[in-house]
XYZ file of C-alpha atoms in Angstrom:
655
model
C -4.755 -8.520 -31.678
C -7.884 -6.556 -31.103
C -8.575 -2.930 -32.237
C -7.806 -0.767 -29.626
C -8.844 2.767 -29.929
C -7.874 5.980 -27.770
C -8.938 9.670 -27.487
C -8.825 12.559 -25.076
C -10.248 10.735 -21.993
C -12.417 12.631 -19.641
C -11.214 13.501 -16.204
C -13.624 11.073 -14.725
C -12.768 8.053 -16.605
C -9.195 8.731 -15.433
C -9.869 8.921 -12.076
C -11.484 5.772 -12.169
C -9.085 4.121 -14.062
C -6.253 5.397 -11.357
C -8.799 3.878 -8.858
C -8.747 0.562 -10.807
C -4.591 0.736 -10.568
C -4.895 1.199 -6.885
C -7.580 -1.557 -6.164
C -5.610 -4.100 -7.959
C -2.237 -3.336 -6.043
C -3.746 -3.312 -2.550
C -6.391 -5.749 -3.147
C -8.355 -6.501 0.242
C -5.792 -5.101 2.326
C -7.118 -2.647 4.899
C -3.901 -1.691 6.783
C -1.941 -1.260 3.682
C 0.244 1.958 4.158
C -0.519 3.270 0.819
C -0.192 7.014 1.413
C 3.142 6.877 -0.292
C 2.191 4.725 -3.355
C -0.851 7.763 -3.871
C 1.807 10.414 -3.688
C 4.063 8.943 -6.180
C 1.180 8.026 -8.518
C -0.400 11.857 -8.228
C 2.937 13.161 -8.823
C 3.481 11.224 -12.098
C -0.118 12.533 -13.211
C 0.641 16.154 -12.419
C 4.286 15.920 -14.169
C 4.209 12.767 -16.282
C 7.012 10.588 -17.518
C 8.141 11.087 -21.222
C 7.981 7.470 -22.523
C 10.908 8.120 -24.774
C 13.138 9.365 -22.066
C 12.588 7.514 -18.811
C 14.649 5.430 -17.249
C 13.987 1.983 -15.943
C 14.054 3.372 -12.308
C 11.354 5.839 -13.397
C 9.091 2.911 -14.590
C 9.614 0.835 -11.392
C 8.251 3.542 -9.331
C 4.436 3.185 -11.428
C 4.223 -0.447 -9.175
C 1.790 -1.815 -11.764
C 4.578 -2.780 -14.532
C 6.215 -6.155 -14.010
C 10.019 -6.296 -14.619
C 9.491 -8.221 -17.823
C 7.304 -5.510 -19.129
C 9.673 -2.789 -18.182
C 12.148 -4.941 -20.331
C 9.741 -5.387 -23.279
C 9.224 -1.531 -23.245
C 12.947 -0.722 -23.059
C 13.862 -3.147 -25.742
C 11.286 -2.168 -28.406
C 12.185 1.612 -27.631
C 15.897 0.709 -28.415
C 14.911 -1.369 -31.420
C 12.451 0.899 -33.149
C 13.060 4.123 -31.466
C 10.822 6.717 -29.999
C 7.341 5.758 -29.226
C 5.085 8.304 -30.855
C 1.650 7.408 -29.956
C -0.249 5.071 -27.661
C -1.257 2.934 -30.520
C 2.495 1.649 -30.415
C 2.192 0.196 -27.134
C -0.012 -2.417 -28.346
C 3.098 -3.725 -30.365
C 4.986 -4.301 -27.021
C 5.000 -7.751 -25.546
C 2.779 -8.151 -22.654
C 1.060 -4.767 -22.746
C -2.642 -5.541 -22.687
C -5.504 -3.009 -23.393
C -5.864 -2.618 -19.347
C -2.156 -2.032 -19.261
C -1.756 0.541 -21.901
C -4.839 2.317 -20.461
C -3.259 2.447 -16.906
C 0.010 3.626 -18.623
C -1.537 6.637 -20.342
C -2.403 8.280 -17.019
C 1.183 8.410 -16.254
C 3.232 9.195 -19.226
C 3.290 11.608 -22.323
C 4.697 10.596 -25.788
C 6.918 13.881 -26.393
C 10.079 14.313 -28.206
C 12.992 11.741 -26.940
C 15.274 14.742 -27.536
C 14.531 16.219 -24.267
C 17.700 14.902 -22.115
C 15.419 15.117 -18.667
C 12.108 15.989 -17.208
C 11.725 19.327 -16.524
C 10.134 20.279 -13.214
C 9.353 23.996 -12.882
C 9.087 25.235 -9.501
C 5.836 24.498 -7.706
C 4.400 24.623 -4.199
C 1.244 23.255 -2.715
C -0.675 23.752 0.583
C -3.252 21.194 1.311
C -5.486 21.414 4.259
C -8.006 18.698 5.346
C -10.643 18.257 8.209
C -12.517 15.101 9.018
C -15.072 14.530 11.684
C -17.373 11.507 12.811
C -20.790 13.405 13.833
C -21.934 10.899 16.291
C -19.638 11.276 19.598
C -17.910 7.858 20.695
C -18.047 6.792 24.451
C -14.404 8.470 24.817
C -15.717 12.175 24.393
C -18.511 11.594 27.032
C -18.098 12.107 31.049
C -16.108 10.648 32.347
C -14.090 11.946 29.375
C -11.434 9.769 28.323
C -9.845 11.451 25.301
C -8.216 14.430 25.548
C -9.011 16.296 22.285
C -11.604 17.155 20.030
C -13.454 14.561 17.614
C -11.964 16.515 14.429
C -9.082 14.892 12.637
C -6.938 17.533 10.998
C -4.241 17.601 8.412
C -1.582 20.145 6.734
C 0.594 19.528 4.066
C 3.210 21.540 2.408
C 5.095 20.826 -0.847
C 8.094 22.412 -2.573
C 9.594 21.143 -5.903
C 11.702 22.588 -8.276
C 14.699 20.827 -10.456
C 17.045 20.503 -7.935
C 15.418 20.797 -4.385
C 12.078 19.140 -3.019
C 10.877 19.576 0.343
C 7.888 19.296 2.369
C 5.929 19.493 5.843
C 3.133 17.286 7.111
C 1.308 17.962 10.303
C -1.504 16.068 11.731
C -3.926 15.749 14.551
C -5.851 12.317 15.045
C -9.409 12.434 16.203
C -9.388 12.409 20.017
C -5.842 13.896 20.458
C -5.303 17.540 22.211
C -4.436 20.650 19.673
C -2.592 23.520 21.105
C -3.496 22.252 24.694
C -2.813 19.494 26.833
C 0.051 17.024 25.605
C 0.250 19.022 22.524
C 0.814 22.876 23.656
C 2.817 23.080 20.213
C -0.072 22.360 18.082
C -0.303 19.162 16.046
C 0.300 15.817 17.499
C 2.521 14.745 14.827
C 4.928 16.751 12.461
C 7.305 15.288 9.729
C 9.339 17.352 7.418
C 12.042 16.349 4.822
C 14.295 17.870 2.106
C 15.967 16.043 -0.874
C 19.111 18.096 -2.701
C 20.095 16.834 -6.180
C 23.541 17.369 -6.805
C 25.254 17.321 -10.354
C 22.242 17.073 -12.224
C 20.721 14.695 -9.822
C 23.609 12.187 -10.162
C 23.937 12.516 -6.503
C 21.044 13.257 -3.981
C 21.214 14.213 -0.232
C 18.403 13.412 2.323
C 17.480 15.313 5.005
C 14.730 14.811 7.726
C 12.426 12.068 7.443
C 12.776 9.380 4.599
C 12.662 5.662 3.705
C 14.907 3.020 3.038
C 13.931 0.330 0.294
C 16.759 -2.150 -1.081
C 16.714 -5.341 -2.518
C 13.691 -7.790 -1.603
C 13.039 -6.234 1.612
C 14.747 -8.971 3.737
C 17.210 -6.245 5.240
C 15.403 -2.777 4.706
C 12.116 -2.197 3.348
C 9.687 0.797 4.773
C 6.301 1.836 3.762
C 4.167 0.320 1.157
C 5.243 -3.028 -0.647
C 3.292 -5.027 -3.154
C 1.570 -8.093 -1.679
C -0.605 -11.188 -3.105
C -3.476 -9.455 -5.407
C -4.842 -9.781 -8.668
C -1.852 -8.478 -10.603
C -0.434 -11.760 -9.938
C 2.908 -10.759 -11.804
C 3.868 -8.097 -9.812
C 5.504 -9.851 -6.863
C 8.871 -8.828 -7.276
C 10.395 -5.575 -5.586
C 12.356 -3.133 -7.143
C 14.980 -1.706 -4.508
C 14.131 1.999 -4.803
C 16.986 3.120 -2.378
C 16.337 5.726 -0.116
C 13.239 7.829 -0.723
C 11.631 11.035 0.746
C 8.911 10.151 3.529
C 5.739 11.872 3.237
C 2.993 9.342 4.982
C 1.348 9.854 8.060
C 2.341 6.423 9.593
C 4.283 8.147 12.949
C 6.543 5.122 13.366
C 7.843 3.580 10.441
C 10.124 5.641 8.800
C 13.624 7.083 9.471
C 14.772 10.315 10.603
C 18.041 11.874 10.118
C 20.462 12.057 7.168
C 20.932 9.787 4.062
C 22.817 10.253 0.463
C 22.686 8.432 -2.719
C 25.688 8.633 -4.768
C 26.340 7.423 -8.396
C 29.578 6.875 -10.075
C 29.198 5.024 -13.272
C 28.086 1.644 -12.732
C 27.985 1.776 -8.922
C 25.586 3.342 -6.401
C 26.480 3.835 -2.724
C 23.805 4.804 -0.213
C 24.794 5.563 3.371
C 22.041 6.509 5.804
C 22.050 7.274 9.689
C 19.013 7.884 11.646
C 17.867 8.733 15.403
C 14.526 9.188 16.352
C 11.904 7.881 19.201
C 8.924 5.764 18.702
C 5.775 4.536 20.709
C 6.234 1.572 22.700
C 4.969 -0.310 25.934
C 7.364 0.163 28.716
C 7.705 -1.702 31.978
C 9.820 -1.628 34.995
C 11.521 -5.203 35.358
C 13.660 -5.428 38.356
C 15.961 -2.265 38.383
C 15.693 -1.823 34.709
C 13.137 -0.367 32.694
C 12.620 -2.119 29.106
C 9.905 -1.999 26.509
C 7.700 -5.137 26.003
C 6.242 -4.069 22.446
C 5.752 -1.812 19.584
C 2.695 0.695 19.167
C 2.099 1.339 15.820
C -1.570 2.984 15.893
C -0.087 6.563 16.050
C -3.139 7.490 18.389
C -2.617 9.573 21.517
C -6.099 10.170 23.018
C -6.163 8.915 26.107
C -3.443 8.749 29.001
C -2.103 5.521 28.464
C -1.431 6.260 24.672
C 0.326 9.443 25.570
C 2.442 8.032 27.858
C 3.667 5.716 25.158
C 4.047 8.298 22.927
C 7.996 8.760 21.587
C 8.831 6.292 25.003
C 11.984 4.818 23.229
C 14.672 5.760 20.872
C 16.271 3.964 17.960
C 19.722 4.458 16.665
C 19.943 3.203 12.851
C 22.901 3.071 10.496
C 22.941 1.688 7.012
C 24.672 1.392 3.737
C 23.873 -0.109 0.469
C 26.322 -0.711 -2.111
C 25.145 -1.504 -5.903
C 26.542 -2.296 -9.021
C 24.750 -1.986 -12.038
C 25.691 -3.459 -16.065
C 22.606 -3.209 -18.417
C 20.201 -5.975 -17.118
C 22.212 -7.251 -14.536
C 22.785 -5.817 -10.835
C 24.007 -6.881 -7.194
C 23.594 -5.106 -4.152
C 24.844 -5.528 -0.818
C 23.139 -3.883 2.459
C 23.582 -3.646 6.021
C 21.750 -2.147 9.011
C 22.653 -1.780 12.338
C 19.974 -0.804 15.059
C 20.267 -0.070 18.387
C 17.210 0.870 21.042
C 17.660 3.436 23.886
C 15.806 0.535 26.100
C 16.102 -3.116 25.846
C 13.366 -4.943 24.378
C 12.045 -7.739 26.793
C 8.895 -9.365 25.100
C 6.371 -10.878 27.603
C 6.424 -14.427 28.124
C 4.783 -16.587 25.440
C 5.768 -19.405 23.222
C 4.983 -17.540 19.876
C 7.745 -14.838 21.348
C 10.236 -17.294 21.673
C 12.303 -16.696 18.400
C 11.578 -13.010 18.536
C 14.337 -10.602 18.912
C 15.133 -9.399 22.478
C 17.886 -6.970 23.612
C 19.340 -3.586 22.666
C 21.019 -4.000 19.277
C 20.942 -5.862 16.121
C 22.668 -6.172 13.031
C 21.162 -7.448 9.649
C 23.367 -8.103 6.589
C 21.865 -9.030 2.887
C 22.873 -9.543 -0.556
C 20.511 -9.156 -3.612
C 20.682 -9.193 -7.280
C 18.277 -8.827 -10.284
C 19.103 -10.146 -13.836
C 17.258 -9.833 -16.983
C 17.897 -12.802 -19.659
C 15.959 -12.638 -22.810
C 11.990 -13.221 -21.871
C 12.962 -14.035 -18.047
C 13.721 -11.782 -14.896
C 15.327 -13.456 -12.001
C 15.985 -11.526 -8.801
C 16.676 -12.736 -5.148
C 18.312 -11.748 -1.971
C 19.700 -13.756 1.130
C 20.266 -12.268 4.425
C 21.605 -13.010 7.749
C 20.811 -11.327 11.006
C 22.659 -10.933 14.459
C 19.854 -13.078 16.168
C 21.777 -16.080 14.184
C 19.002 -16.197 11.628
C 18.827 -16.626 7.840
C 16.449 -15.557 4.907
C 16.242 -16.069 1.512
C 14.007 -15.137 -1.393
C 14.300 -16.515 -5.085
C 12.064 -15.447 -7.727
C 11.970 -15.538 -11.485
C 9.151 -14.062 -13.732
C 8.997 -14.966 -17.479
C 6.969 -14.797 -20.790
C 6.903 -18.073 -22.044
C 4.648 -16.822 -25.162
C 3.035 -13.780 -26.252
C -0.072 -14.707 -24.319
C 1.453 -16.571 -21.157
C 3.363 -14.821 -18.106
C 4.398 -16.529 -15.234
C 5.689 -15.587 -12.052
C 7.473 -17.994 -9.429
C 8.920 -16.953 -6.030
C 10.129 -19.006 -2.999
C 11.036 -17.943 0.341
C 12.677 -19.530 3.338
C 12.776 -17.203 6.469
C 14.325 -18.787 9.220
C 12.654 -18.886 12.796
C 15.543 -16.947 14.185
C 15.731 -14.263 11.802
C 14.698 -10.839 12.720
C 15.047 -7.435 10.768
C 13.599 -4.194 12.439
C 13.498 -2.309 9.060
C 12.617 -5.637 6.830
C 9.429 -6.113 5.196
C 9.591 -9.188 2.686
C 6.872 -10.973 0.351
C 5.483 -13.170 3.271
C 1.948 -14.447 4.213
C 2.530 -13.250 7.966
C 2.870 -9.689 8.595
C 5.932 -10.162 10.492
C 9.219 -11.463 8.899
C 10.038 -14.418 10.728
C 9.747 -18.147 10.555
C 7.792 -18.680 7.022
C 8.640 -21.175 3.981
C 6.557 -20.292 1.045
C 6.105 -21.099 -2.864
C 4.057 -18.760 -4.753
C 3.026 -19.168 -8.461
C 1.243 -16.812 -10.426
C 0.183 -16.804 -14.068
C -1.466 -14.390 -16.613
C -2.772 -15.952 -19.719
C -4.770 -14.277 -22.660
C -6.546 -16.925 -24.423
C -8.794 -14.482 -26.511
C -8.305 -11.043 -27.695
C -10.551 -9.373 -25.165
C -10.192 -12.016 -22.454
C -7.559 -12.115 -19.922
C -6.966 -15.050 -17.099
C -5.083 -14.077 -13.921
C -4.447 -16.725 -11.313
C -1.964 -17.471 -8.428
C -1.058 -20.147 -5.774
C 0.597 -19.892 -2.631
C 1.569 -22.577 -0.324
C 3.410 -21.636 2.925
C 4.316 -23.058 6.312
C 5.896 -22.248 9.930
C 8.022 -24.319 11.973
C 7.029 -22.430 15.041
C 4.133 -21.092 16.655
C 2.177 -17.904 15.591
C -0.024 -15.702 17.786
C -3.007 -17.301 15.978
C -1.620 -21.044 16.127
C -0.712 -23.171 18.956
C 1.388 -25.515 16.761
C 3.634 -25.457 13.562
C 1.083 -25.226 10.651
C 0.876 -24.993 6.974
C -1.686 -23.242 4.797
C -2.614 -22.200 1.095
C -4.116 -19.556 -0.916
C -5.538 -19.573 -4.076
C -7.077 -16.619 -6.754
C -8.719 -16.963 -10.056
C -9.767 -13.818 -11.816
C -11.064 -13.579 -15.570
C -11.419 -10.223 -17.317
C -13.696 -9.545 -20.289
C -13.698 -6.229 -22.413
C -16.827 -5.722 -23.602
C -16.182 -2.922 -25.704
C -13.835 0.267 -25.525
C -16.471 1.529 -22.799
C -17.202 -1.634 -20.439
C -15.639 -4.341 -18.697
C -16.543 -7.174 -16.404
C -14.561 -9.586 -14.374
C -15.233 -12.315 -12.420
C -12.947 -13.705 -9.210
C -12.641 -16.555 -7.004
C -10.370 -16.686 -3.764
C -10.017 -19.304 -1.610
C -7.552 -19.551 1.727
C -6.980 -22.487 4.020
C -4.788 -22.067 6.926
C -4.925 -23.610 10.756
C -6.001 -21.160 13.466
C -6.039 -22.048 17.234
C -9.321 -22.976 19.007
C -10.179 -23.718 22.297
C -11.151 -27.081 23.502
C -12.678 -28.397 26.841
C -9.104 -28.660 28.545
C -6.526 -27.749 26.038
C -6.096 -25.580 22.639
C -5.525 -27.064 19.243
C -5.106 -26.099 15.597
C -8.239 -26.141 13.403
C -8.370 -25.287 9.735
C -9.694 -21.994 8.839
C -11.322 -21.605 5.375
C -12.430 -18.480 3.495
C -13.767 -18.673 -0.051
C -15.041 -15.592 -1.569
C -16.651 -14.764 -4.958
C -16.835 -11.545 -7.027
C -18.444 -10.249 -10.038
C -17.712 -6.569 -11.048
C -18.849 -4.405 -13.985
C -17.999 -1.127 -14.940
C -18.208 1.296 -17.914
C -18.953 4.661 -19.299
C -22.424 5.889 -20.545
C -21.678 9.138 -23.066
C -18.409 11.092 -21.597
C -19.813 12.388 -18.279
C -21.747 9.433 -16.642
C -19.831 6.167 -15.246
C -21.380 3.431 -13.497
C -19.714 0.328 -11.277
C -21.656 -2.671 -10.020
C -20.469 -5.375 -7.724
C -21.725 -8.416 -6.033
C -19.555 -10.413 -3.688
C -20.039 -13.291 -1.728
C -18.109 -15.029 1.188
C -18.198 -18.353 3.062
C -16.253 -18.570 6.218
C -15.307 -21.761 7.992
C -13.543 -22.435 11.430
C -15.144 -23.073 14.688
C -18.804 -22.186 13.074
C -19.443 -21.419 9.679
C -20.545 -17.884 8.760
C -21.610 -16.452 5.386
C -22.226 -12.963 3.823
C -22.871 -10.922 0.693
C -22.523 -7.273 -0.345
C -23.747 -5.288 -3.328
C -23.189 -1.918 -4.295
C -23.864 0.772 -7.264
C -21.386 3.507 -8.172
C -22.613 6.628 -10.069
C -20.109 8.549 -11.411
C -20.341 12.313 -12.946
C -18.581 15.306 -14.394
C -19.526 18.608 -15.406
C -19.196 19.561 -19.287
C -16.416 22.102 -18.251
C -14.865 19.351 -16.331
C -14.464 21.466 -13.352
C -16.645 19.644 -11.126
C -17.052 15.754 -10.603
C -18.850 13.537 -8.108
C -19.289 9.738 -7.209
C -22.332 8.297 -5.353
C -22.427 5.047 -3.824
C -25.308 2.885 -2.503
C -24.230 -0.417 -0.814
C -26.011 -3.047 1.270
C -24.513 -5.637 3.139
C -25.589 -9.145 5.223
C -22.764 -11.269 7.160
C -23.511 -13.456 9.885
C -20.388 -12.070 11.948
C -16.856 -10.191 11.678
C -15.524 -13.623 10.513
C -17.318 -12.988 7.055
C -16.576 -9.486 6.749
C -16.443 -7.916 3.506
C -13.878 -5.349 1.917
C -14.491 -2.840 -0.833
C -12.545 0.022 -1.972
C -13.936 3.496 -1.630
C -13.751 6.541 -3.685
C -12.141 9.343 -1.444
C -10.473 12.619 -0.998
C -6.984 13.483 -3.181
C -4.396 11.549 -1.396
C -6.506 9.403 0.643
C -7.704 5.706 0.667
C -10.550 3.597 2.072
C -11.137 -0.194 2.129
C -13.563 -0.824 4.997
C -14.733 -3.822 6.319
C -18.589 -4.441 6.313
C -20.110 -6.935 8.427
C -23.452 -7.483 10.337
C -26.485 -6.216 8.390
C -26.643 -2.629 7.109
C -26.613 -0.194 4.272
C -23.963 2.316 3.622
C -24.009 5.456 1.032
C -21.374 7.991 0.278
C -21.205 11.254 -1.742
C -17.738 12.256 -2.694
C -17.331 15.606 -5.088
C -14.345 17.812 -6.360
C -14.841 21.433 -7.448
C -12.061 23.356 -9.332
C -12.372 26.961 -7.886
C -9.910 28.195 -10.237
C -6.772 27.189 -11.779
C -4.815 27.147 -8.520
C -7.701 25.819 -5.914
C -9.442 22.598 -5.761
C -11.787 21.590 -3.206
C -13.170 18.182 -2.320
C -15.838 16.770 0.082
C -17.139 13.656 1.287
C -20.056 12.558 3.336
C -20.772 8.743 4.288
C -23.239 7.190 6.268
C -23.545 3.692 7.650
C -26.754 2.150 9.091
C -26.856 -1.086 10.992
C -29.701 -2.925 11.463
C -30.839 -4.933 14.320
C -28.047 -3.094 16.871
C -28.109 -0.307 19.470
C -24.701 0.177 19.601
C -21.542 0.223 17.256
C -17.963 -0.709 18.758
C -16.620 -1.462 21.683
C -14.575 0.294 24.347
C -13.937 3.903 24.196
C -14.966 3.875 20.699
C -18.261 2.704 21.177
C -21.113 4.461 19.489
C -24.745 4.529 21.322
C -26.655 4.584 18.116
C -27.206 2.157 15.128
C -25.762 4.612 12.488
C -22.209 6.199 11.602
C -21.834 9.626 9.828
C -18.760 10.932 8.480
C -17.954 14.196 6.925
C -14.614 15.125 4.917
C -13.524 18.698 3.599
C -10.046 19.320 1.746
C -8.677 22.524 0.009
C -5.771 22.167 -2.128
C -3.578 25.386 -3.426
C -1.105 25.245 -5.726
C 1.302 27.991 -7.225
């Protein structure tokens, strides 16, 4: 075991570690809905868990802990008593230097005699404004966007020991504000309240909320773990009903829910009625909707027409029995639309749900045995489809942890609220086997790798025939010393994608290879550096390549009331197919994983100022230059320029 040292870390290093957690979890997924993740992690930053009194459900909400690691932590605490310092965590099986560093951000090592977390009454108001300086085509005459180019955001939160409530309001760029289609102000409003009964033994949910049960085959909304360099974090923790605080304007429930607990039994009934965005058409004498709209943008006449155009009634329930390290749950969801879903005629739509109502039922379990954790879920949908997920995680030795997951999603299976561990974005028609491993061959070295093999029995939007694919990742981390770390990563993906011949279409293998070298560390207490070099090689009908390099500089003031990040990046790719994703530091509760393609440079300056104990201010200025082009983007989003500039401002009041 290597010598591990801890001290009082400056806020700058804490922020850098928090970003490492987020980037490791979401990988290169630019579509990941991580607002809820950021909200959860920030809540634990400001009101940390007491490591000696927290329960399994609390640790599961940290996302980066695997089920086996949680079991080992709870077992260690039971056998040896309170954990008094971070040094002790090094004795817990499976807890690496990196994991301990991450965990320190969200826990405290207080007395175990305190029976519960204490929540003083707190309120928070957050205001945010974002503006792209260059005007897009939609704002110019003849004008297509109804509103101004500013994106505005308002958030209010109230929390006490028994009640938590909140309000979120947002206007996207191009949407009207106190005019046009939005005379009442913002384009989107969301509110929630959660009331704890009998010392939080029972909870009542009002307004907007999420449903997350089992492995997601029946009901899972919001953020979910996917394939990433954290290879042993593919198991889902059924988190039940959760308050909703994101700006995704469609993927949530609105109504009434409850979570009751009696001894080993838990019951969560819920009912929701809300409207969502969809494309409507007139078919014969009936109005139907043909597809869902998930962008949440309401700038043009067509987008406004699709807003809240269809209603959905959802009724569901979950019953769970838990005993020590074993739990068994049953979930059922009934969904009914105000209009019939009648998809457009296409081969890839053949087995997808159509109609007005659908029922989905599933059973899930979790079982910890010694150093192993078994989990799974089986589900049936009213469209006569079946789905099955079975996984196991285990620590075969102190230096080796494995994760295995098999999934079989029938081509007739459909679940409106479902979101499982799949390669395809839709929970339908997929068979796959995932194997991940974490190995620590040396004290300061960790190796992470996974292989995922998947197949589809029917045609997808991107294919013209049944297909098979594979994805592989290998990452080696080396801790140079207490301050510096370097890692190298190799990623390979191969899957069929349709290609057009002279007279017909056919599947042609698409190959994507990515290499990355990343170095990060601190100079003294107040300066941080991060450097990255990444290459990509893409092959389909033609070959395209690309690379990106960036340098980050972090700084904080002596008084720790100011901090700033600066990045300069250069990228060169042949086309969009060889695009490269990178994580960017952003405002509080904000997240960015932009895609870079073409040839150009990008810089951003991001800073925070603590004006006083109750007021914080953030800003970000980002600019991208593209070499050899006269326009950026297409359609109404087109810019008649070779650069793009964005400014962000955010103010938070806490009282």
